[in-house]
Short mmCIF file of C-alpha atoms and ligand atoms in Angstrom, two decimals:
data_model
loop_
_atom_site.label_atom_id
_atom_site.label_comp_id
_atom_site.label_asym_id
_atom_site.label_seq_id
_atom_site.Cartn_x
_atom_site.Cartn_y
_atom_site.Cartn_z
CA MET A 11 140.50 30.45 119.88
CA LYS A 12 137.74 28.75 121.84
CA THR A 13 136.46 30.14 125.14
CA TYR A 14 135.48 27.84 128.00
CA LYS A 15 133.71 28.60 131.26
CA LEU A 16 135.24 26.82 134.25
CA LEU A 17 133.59 27.04 137.67
CA LEU A 18 136.04 26.68 140.58
CA LEU A 19 134.59 25.40 143.86
CA PRO A 20 137.59 25.23 146.25
CA GLY A 21 135.51 24.14 149.26
CA ASP A 22 136.95 23.45 152.70
CA GLY A 23 140.23 22.53 154.43
CA ILE A 24 143.07 22.11 151.94
CA GLY A 25 140.63 22.66 149.04
CA PRO A 26 141.45 26.37 148.62
CA GLU A 27 145.19 25.67 148.97
CA VAL A 28 145.34 23.06 146.21
CA MET A 29 142.90 25.01 144.02
CA GLY A 30 145.26 27.99 144.19
CA GLU A 31 147.82 25.90 142.34
CA VAL A 32 145.20 24.85 139.76
CA GLY A 33 144.68 28.58 139.15
CA ARG A 34 148.36 28.87 138.28
CA VAL A 35 148.02 26.10 135.66
CA VAL A 36 144.82 27.66 134.24
CA ALA A 37 146.82 30.88 133.77
CA TRP A 38 149.49 28.87 131.92
CA VAL A 39 146.88 27.44 129.50
CA ASN A 40 145.56 30.94 128.85
CA SER A 41 149.11 32.19 128.24
CA THR A 42 149.67 29.54 125.56
CA GLY A 43 146.80 30.83 123.42
CA LEU A 44 145.43 27.28 123.04
CA ALA A 45 142.13 28.35 124.59
CA ALA A 46 140.64 31.09 126.74
CA ILE A 47 139.47 29.66 130.04
CA GLU A 48 137.22 32.04 131.97
CA THR A 49 136.92 31.10 135.63
CA GLU A 50 134.34 31.95 138.25
CA THR A 51 134.64 30.93 141.89
CA ASP A 52 131.92 30.02 144.39
CA LEU A 53 131.39 28.18 147.66
CA VAL A 54 130.62 24.53 148.32
CA GLY A 55 130.57 22.40 151.47
CA GLY A 56 131.06 23.72 154.98
CA CYS A 57 132.04 27.22 153.85
CA ALA A 58 128.81 27.45 151.82
CA TYR A 59 126.85 26.29 154.87
CA ASP A 60 128.48 29.02 156.97
CA ALA A 61 127.64 31.65 154.35
CA HIS A 62 124.19 30.52 153.17
CA GLY A 63 122.96 27.78 155.53
CA GLU A 64 123.17 25.18 152.74
CA ALA A 65 126.05 23.16 151.28
CA ILE A 66 125.64 24.73 147.87
CA SER A 67 123.56 27.80 147.00
CA GLU A 68 121.08 27.98 144.13
CA ALA A 69 123.28 30.65 142.54
CA ALA A 70 126.31 28.33 142.63
CA MET A 71 124.19 25.52 141.16
CA ARG A 72 123.14 27.81 138.29
CA LEU A 73 126.80 28.60 137.61
CA ALA A 74 127.64 24.88 137.67
CA LEU A 75 124.87 24.07 135.19
CA ALA A 76 125.97 26.86 132.85
CA ALA A 77 129.71 26.06 133.02
CA ASP A 78 131.59 23.89 130.53
CA ALA A 79 133.18 22.14 133.52
CA VAL A 80 133.39 22.34 137.30
CA MET A 81 136.58 21.88 139.37
CA LEU A 82 136.05 21.01 143.02
CA GLY A 83 138.65 21.05 145.82
CA ALA A 84 137.28 19.16 148.83
CA VAL A 85 134.42 19.47 151.30
CA GLY A 86 133.94 18.73 154.98
CA GLY A 87 135.72 18.88 158.29
CA PRO A 88 135.11 18.47 162.03
CA LYS A 89 133.68 21.99 162.29
CA TRP A 90 130.50 20.77 160.57
CA ASP A 91 130.13 17.41 162.31
CA GLY A 92 126.97 18.58 164.13
CA VAL A 93 125.22 20.01 161.06
CA ALA A 94 121.86 18.45 160.05
CA TYR A 95 122.18 15.57 157.55
CA ASP A 96 120.62 17.46 154.62
CA GLN A 97 122.91 20.44 155.06
CA ARG A 98 126.19 18.59 155.77
CA PRO A 99 129.11 19.59 153.51
CA GLU A 100 128.91 16.38 151.42
CA ALA A 101 125.34 17.31 150.44
CA GLY A 102 126.81 19.99 148.16
CA LEU A 103 128.84 17.40 146.29
CA LEU A 104 125.89 14.98 146.07
CA ARG A 105 123.65 17.74 144.72
CA LEU A 106 126.20 18.57 142.02
CA ARG A 107 126.47 14.90 141.01
CA LYS A 108 122.69 14.52 140.94
CA ASP A 109 121.70 17.75 139.18
CA LEU A 110 124.46 17.46 136.58
CA GLU A 111 123.48 13.77 136.11
CA LEU A 112 127.08 12.59 136.38
CA PHE A 113 126.74 8.86 135.74
CA ALA A 114 130.34 8.03 134.77
CA ASN A 115 133.18 8.21 137.26
CA LEU A 116 136.68 8.04 135.78
CA ARG A 117 139.57 7.17 138.06
CA PRO A 118 142.96 6.81 136.41
CA ALA A 119 145.71 4.88 138.17
CA ILE A 120 149.03 6.09 136.82
CA CYS A 121 152.37 5.17 138.29
CA TYR A 122 154.98 7.86 137.79
CA PRO A 123 158.39 6.16 137.38
CA ALA A 124 159.87 8.37 140.14
CA LEU A 125 157.29 7.04 142.63
CA ALA A 126 157.31 3.38 141.64
CA ASP A 127 159.23 2.41 144.80
CA ALA A 128 156.49 3.97 146.97
CA SER A 129 153.95 1.38 145.77
CA SER A 130 153.11 -1.60 147.92
CA LEU A 131 153.84 -3.76 144.86
CA LYS A 132 157.26 -4.46 143.39
CA ARG A 133 158.58 -1.81 141.00
CA ASP A 134 158.43 -4.05 137.90
CA ARG A 135 154.70 -4.65 138.49
CA VAL A 136 153.74 -0.96 138.59
CA ASP A 137 156.43 1.01 136.76
CA GLY A 138 154.68 2.70 133.82
CA LEU A 139 151.22 1.57 134.95
CA ASP A 140 148.41 3.53 133.27
CA ILE A 141 144.89 2.21 133.72
CA MET A 142 141.48 3.84 133.80
CA ILE A 143 138.61 2.58 135.91
CA VAL A 144 135.19 3.62 134.61
CA ARG A 145 132.60 3.23 137.37
CA GLU A 146 128.84 3.58 136.92
CA LEU A 147 127.96 6.21 139.50
CA THR A 148 124.23 6.80 139.68
CA GLY A 149 122.65 3.33 139.63
CA GLY A 150 123.04 -0.12 141.12
CA VAL A 151 122.82 -1.23 144.70
CA TYR A 152 123.51 2.18 146.26
CA PHE A 153 120.27 3.56 144.82
CA GLY A 154 117.99 0.55 144.11
CA LYS A 155 114.67 0.27 145.96
CA PRO A 156 113.62 -1.29 148.28
CA LYS A 157 116.44 -0.22 150.56
CA GLU A 158 115.41 -0.76 154.14
CA ILE A 159 115.74 -2.60 157.42
CA ILE A 160 112.51 -4.30 158.46
CA GLU A 161 111.53 -5.80 161.81
CA LEU A 162 110.93 -9.55 161.94
CA PRO A 163 109.38 -11.64 164.72
CA ALA A 164 111.51 -12.73 167.67
CA GLY A 165 113.69 -9.61 167.65
CA GLN A 166 115.18 -10.38 164.25
CA LYS A 167 115.67 -7.76 161.57
CA ARG A 168 116.12 -8.00 157.81
CA ALA A 169 118.31 -5.54 155.84
CA ILE A 170 117.60 -5.16 152.14
CA ASP A 171 119.58 -3.42 149.40
CA THR A 172 118.50 -3.84 145.81
CA GLN A 173 120.86 -4.08 142.87
CA VAL A 174 119.03 -2.77 139.78
CA TYR A 175 120.28 -1.88 136.31
CA ASP A 176 118.30 -0.93 133.22
CA THR A 177 119.63 -1.45 129.70
CA TYR A 178 120.15 2.28 129.03
CA GLU A 179 122.31 2.71 132.14
CA ILE A 180 124.66 -0.07 131.02
CA GLU A 181 124.69 1.15 127.40
CA ARG A 182 125.76 4.68 128.29
CA ILE A 183 128.56 3.66 130.68
CA ALA A 184 129.83 1.07 128.18
CA THR A 185 129.88 3.79 125.52
CA VAL A 186 132.02 6.03 127.76
CA ALA A 187 134.46 3.16 128.36
CA PHE A 188 134.77 2.20 124.68
CA ASP A 189 135.19 5.85 123.62
CA LEU A 190 137.97 6.27 126.20
CA ALA A 191 139.65 3.06 125.06
CA ARG A 192 139.78 4.43 121.51
CA GLU A 193 141.93 7.29 122.79
CA ARG A 194 144.16 4.83 124.67
CA ARG A 195 145.25 1.24 123.98
CA ARG A 196 141.86 0.01 122.66
CA LEU A 197 141.34 -2.60 125.35
CA VAL A 198 138.32 -2.83 127.68
CA HIS A 199 137.75 -5.28 130.52
CA SER A 200 134.11 -5.36 131.66
CA ALA A 201 133.88 -6.63 135.26
CA ASP A 202 130.65 -8.16 136.57
CA LYS A 203 129.36 -11.13 138.58
CA ARG A 204 127.23 -12.82 135.92
CA ASN A 205 127.90 -16.17 137.57
CA VAL A 206 125.73 -15.24 140.58
CA MET A 207 123.84 -12.02 139.78
CA LYS A 208 121.07 -11.26 137.26
CA THR A 209 122.36 -7.71 136.92
CA GLY A 210 125.67 -9.29 135.91
CA VAL A 211 123.93 -11.30 133.18
CA LEU A 212 122.29 -8.17 131.73
CA TRP A 213 125.51 -6.14 132.17
CA ASN A 214 127.43 -8.72 130.18
CA GLU A 215 124.78 -8.95 127.45
CA VAL A 216 124.46 -5.18 126.95
CA VAL A 217 128.23 -4.48 127.00
CA SER A 218 128.71 -7.29 124.42
CA ARG A 219 126.00 -5.83 122.18
CA VAL A 220 127.33 -2.25 122.33
CA HIS A 221 130.79 -3.61 121.51
CA LYS A 222 129.57 -5.69 118.58
CA GLU A 223 127.41 -2.92 117.10
CA ARG A 224 129.82 0.02 117.39
CA TYR A 225 133.29 -0.79 118.66
CA GLY A 226 134.76 -3.60 116.59
CA ASP A 227 138.13 -1.78 116.69
CA VAL A 228 138.35 -2.16 120.49
CA THR A 229 139.19 -5.48 122.18
CA LEU A 230 136.67 -6.49 124.86
CA HIS A 231 137.27 -9.02 127.62
CA HIS A 232 134.69 -9.95 130.23
CA ILE A 233 136.12 -10.66 133.66
CA LEU A 234 134.47 -11.64 136.93
CA ALA A 235 134.79 -8.77 139.40
CA ASP A 236 136.50 -10.89 142.06
CA ASN A 237 139.08 -12.11 139.56
CA CYS A 238 139.57 -8.50 138.45
CA ALA A 239 140.41 -7.54 142.05
CA MET A 240 142.96 -10.34 142.17
CA GLN A 241 144.49 -9.54 138.77
CA LEU A 242 144.88 -5.89 139.77
CA VAL A 243 147.43 -6.83 142.41
CA ARG A 244 148.92 -9.76 140.46
CA ALA A 245 149.57 -8.13 137.08
CA PRO A 246 147.94 -4.67 136.85
CA LYS A 247 149.64 -3.71 133.59
CA GLN A 248 147.46 -6.19 131.66
CA PHE A 249 144.60 -3.64 131.94
CA ASP A 250 143.83 -0.50 129.95
CA VAL A 251 140.18 0.47 130.64
CA ILE A 252 138.05 -1.38 133.21
CA VAL A 253 134.31 -0.71 133.15
CA THR A 254 132.12 -1.87 136.00
CA ASP A 255 129.06 -1.12 138.11
CA ASN A 256 128.75 1.23 141.07
CA LEU A 257 129.52 -1.26 143.86
CA PHE A 258 132.40 -3.13 142.21
CA GLY A 259 133.72 0.15 140.84
CA ASP A 260 133.83 1.66 144.31
CA MET A 261 136.19 -1.07 145.44
CA LEU A 262 138.19 -1.72 142.29
CA SER A 263 138.92 2.01 141.81
CA ASP A 264 140.27 2.36 145.37
CA GLU A 265 142.33 -0.77 144.93
CA ALA A 266 143.76 0.35 141.59
CA ALA A 267 144.45 3.84 142.86
CA MET A 268 146.44 2.67 145.84
CA LEU A 269 148.73 0.65 143.58
CA THR A 270 150.30 3.98 142.77
CA GLY A 271 150.89 5.51 146.19
CA SER A 272 149.51 8.55 147.98
CA LEU A 273 146.00 9.99 148.13
CA GLY A 274 147.54 13.35 147.27
CA MET A 275 148.30 12.07 143.76
CA LEU A 276 144.89 10.78 142.64
CA PRO A 277 142.65 12.73 140.23
CA SER A 278 139.10 11.92 139.14
CA ALA A 279 136.42 12.99 136.70
CA SER A 280 132.66 12.51 136.76
CA LEU A 281 130.89 12.90 133.44
CA GLY A 282 127.28 13.20 132.28
CA ALA A 283 125.75 12.53 128.87
CA ALA A 284 127.12 14.41 125.84
CA ASP A 285 124.70 16.53 123.81
CA ALA A 286 124.68 16.71 120.01
CA THR A 287 127.63 19.16 120.05
CA GLY A 288 129.75 16.85 122.22
CA ARG A 289 129.42 19.10 125.28
CA ARG A 290 128.82 17.15 128.50
CA PRO A 291 128.38 18.14 132.15
CA ALA A 292 131.56 17.33 134.04
CA LEU A 293 133.02 17.63 137.53
CA TYR A 294 136.73 17.19 138.19
CA GLU A 295 138.10 16.69 141.68
CA PRO A 296 140.95 15.10 143.57
CA VAL A 297 140.04 11.82 145.26
CA HIS A 298 141.24 13.05 148.65
CA GLY A 299 139.15 14.93 151.21
CA SER A 300 139.71 18.24 152.99
CA ALA A 301 142.58 16.86 155.16
CA PRO A 302 141.78 18.95 158.24
CA ASP A 303 144.94 17.64 159.92
CA ILE A 304 147.17 19.59 157.53
CA ALA A 305 144.81 22.40 156.39
CA GLY A 306 146.31 25.88 156.56
CA LYS A 307 149.89 24.63 156.80
CA GLY A 308 150.77 25.05 153.14
CA ILE A 309 152.03 21.46 152.86
CA ALA A 310 149.17 19.72 150.96
CA ASN A 311 150.08 17.98 147.73
CA PRO A 312 148.44 19.87 144.82
CA ILE A 313 149.23 17.17 142.21
CA ALA A 314 145.85 15.36 142.48
CA SER A 315 144.07 18.65 141.76
CA ILE A 316 146.41 19.69 138.97
CA ALA A 317 146.05 16.23 137.38
CA SER A 318 142.25 16.59 137.72
CA PHE A 319 142.50 19.85 135.78
CA ALA A 320 144.54 18.01 133.13
CA MET A 321 141.61 15.56 132.87
CA CYS A 322 139.30 18.56 132.42
CA LEU A 323 141.43 19.80 129.53
CA ARG A 324 141.36 16.31 127.99
CA TYR A 325 137.70 15.36 128.40
CA SER A 326 135.85 18.70 128.48
CA PHE A 327 137.99 21.11 126.48
CA TYR A 328 139.47 18.56 124.04
CA LEU A 329 142.99 19.90 124.66
CA GLY A 330 144.74 16.55 124.89
CA ASP A 331 148.16 17.97 124.00
CA ALA A 332 148.01 20.52 126.84
CA ALA A 333 146.87 17.74 129.20
CA ASP A 334 149.83 15.60 128.07
CA ARG A 335 152.18 18.51 128.77
CA ILE A 336 150.79 18.92 132.30
CA ASP A 337 151.11 15.19 133.01
CA GLY A 338 154.65 15.37 131.61
CA ALA A 339 155.48 18.38 133.81
CA ILE A 340 154.27 16.48 136.90
CA ALA A 341 156.44 13.48 135.97
CA SER A 342 159.40 15.77 135.31
CA VAL A 343 159.14 17.59 138.66
CA LEU A 344 158.90 14.26 140.49
CA GLY A 345 161.86 13.04 138.43
CA GLN A 346 163.83 16.08 139.63
CA GLY A 347 163.32 14.83 143.19
CA LEU A 348 160.74 17.35 144.41
CA ARG A 349 158.22 15.90 146.90
CA THR A 350 155.47 17.19 149.14
CA ALA A 351 155.45 15.79 152.69
CA ASP A 352 152.95 13.00 151.90
CA ILE A 353 155.28 11.48 149.30
CA ALA A 354 158.58 12.47 150.98
CA GLN A 355 161.47 10.17 150.14
CA ASP A 356 165.09 9.89 151.22
CA GLY A 357 167.36 11.83 148.91
CA CYS A 358 164.49 14.06 147.69
CA ARG A 359 163.67 17.67 148.58
CA THR A 360 160.42 18.22 150.50
CA VAL A 361 158.52 21.32 149.37
CA GLY A 362 155.20 22.97 150.19
CA THR A 363 152.00 23.28 148.14
CA ARG A 364 153.00 26.51 146.48
CA GLU A 365 156.53 25.48 145.58
CA MET A 366 155.23 22.26 144.01
CA GLY A 367 152.69 24.23 141.93
CA GLU A 368 155.35 26.74 140.86
CA ALA A 369 157.75 23.94 139.90
CA ILE A 370 155.09 22.29 137.72
CA VAL A 371 154.37 25.57 135.93
CA ALA A 372 158.12 26.15 135.52
CA ALA A 373 158.40 22.70 133.92
CA LEU A 374 155.57 23.71 131.56
CA ASN A 375 157.52 26.81 130.54
CA PRO A 376 161.04 25.55 130.01
CA ALA A 377 163.57 28.40 129.97
P1 NAD B 24 141.28 12.97 153.68
O1 NAD B 24 141.45 12.52 152.27
O2 NAD B 24 140.89 14.38 153.87
O3 NAD B 24 142.67 12.71 154.48
C1 NAD B 24 143.20 11.42 154.73
C2 NAD B 24 144.71 11.55 155.01
O4 NAD B 24 145.41 11.85 153.79
C3 NAD B 24 145.04 12.69 155.98
O5 NAD B 24 146.12 12.30 156.80
C4 NAD B 24 145.45 13.82 155.07
O6 NAD B 24 146.37 14.73 155.66
C5 NAD B 24 146.09 13.08 153.90
N1 NAD B 24 145.90 13.82 152.64
C6 NAD B 24 144.74 13.92 151.95
N2 NAD B 24 144.93 14.70 150.88
C7 NAD B 24 146.21 15.11 150.91
C8 NAD B 24 147.00 15.95 150.07
N3 NAD B 24 146.50 16.55 148.97
N4 NAD B 24 148.29 16.17 150.42
C9 NAD B 24 148.81 15.59 151.49
N5 NAD B 24 148.14 14.78 152.33
C10 NAD B 24 146.83 14.54 152.04
O7 NAD B 24 140.23 11.99 154.36
P2 NAD B 24 139.58 12.05 155.81
O8 NAD B 24 140.60 12.52 156.81
O9 NAD B 24 138.93 10.76 155.99
O10 NAD B 24 138.43 13.13 155.71
C11 NAD B 24 138.56 14.51 156.07
C12 NAD B 24 137.32 15.26 155.67
O11 NAD B 24 137.21 15.25 154.25
C13 NAD B 24 136.02 14.64 156.20
O12 NAD B 24 135.16 15.68 156.57
C14 NAD B 24 135.48 13.87 155.02
O13 NAD B 24 134.09 13.75 155.06
C15 NAD B 24 135.91 14.76 153.88
N6 NAD B 24 136.05 14.08 152.58
C16 NAD B 24 135.69 14.80 151.50
C17 NAD B 24 135.85 14.26 150.24
C18 NAD B 24 135.52 15.12 149.06
O14 NAD B 24 135.43 16.32 149.18
N7 NAD B 24 135.35 14.56 147.88
C19 NAD B 24 136.40 12.99 150.08
C20 NAD B 24 136.79 12.28 151.21
C21 NAD B 24 136.61 12.85 152.47
#
């Protein structure tokens, strides 16, 4: 039986509440004998600032670098609004992304049949939806230099952001997307703006080359990013994996995610480069923030965090069957009519964070 080291960083607000339910699911995995997951817990975000004066301590960073995967809850809250920019809670998250070199952001958009009526689209468009957006996370226009606002004569100013991509950055994100597609329906859409952007031309060229050289068994379509945005609301089920740059990915992943309903349901993974043994740095976290408005009330939806842990099992611990069982247990509990307040529905029973976590574990251990 393989042993994995998982670092838990619950963070602020509802982070510790939802992470408590992840702990329950970790215990279930250990009870199955499929793997031994050893957890350690540390601080990140505002709570780390309160304890150490920085959003993540060096000791916590060492644990993160040594772990097989990191699970994060959420960071931030009004309590730390006045904290200096470099020490604000989000700095902990940014440091993790930077030091672990997490260049690939994976955001699945899955529509559970029981929640299909909660989507802003008609049921037949989203029922059974299962797409994965792969966003390049460490390059492109958010990081390119120059990035500045300069003074011009006559009181004018000029703002400059620079969109830059090198071949290797496109190659490695394309590889992640094609590898994922092989585990799914073997279909990749690569979204760019090659009609108006040089980075789009290179993006297109490199993705095509990687496909031709190594992934003949996967179907590749190129799509303009604006058309992709339109197709996502017109006929989202035509997609399997969408790979795109940092800027377009930021928008397309939010758009795709909201096809399926509440923020409390959305998991994510951020991955770095795999070494020769297949081990890669990875951070798993719900898409939502620390939800200060409901923190401490025991009503937060833990499903985004539990589904993030299922992604961890799938992509870091190679326990796809256990991940499938967790996803199945979530679908089953929703099918039984259990809802947290954020996804409350007429005719369903509204439960708290803990009861939802317990119900998912009960569905994993059928009597
Ligand atoms: P948020 O995601 O925390 O909350 C937005 C709304 O969704 C709130 O009404 C909240 O109650 C609800 N919500 C979020 N998660 C939920 C869940 N699991 N169950 C039920 N309801 C849920 O976003 P915000 O209010 O804009 O930000 C609050 C704080 O979180 C800020 O300090 C922000 O900087 C931080 N934040 C952190 C992250 C992160 O840690 N990755 C992401 C986004 C925001």
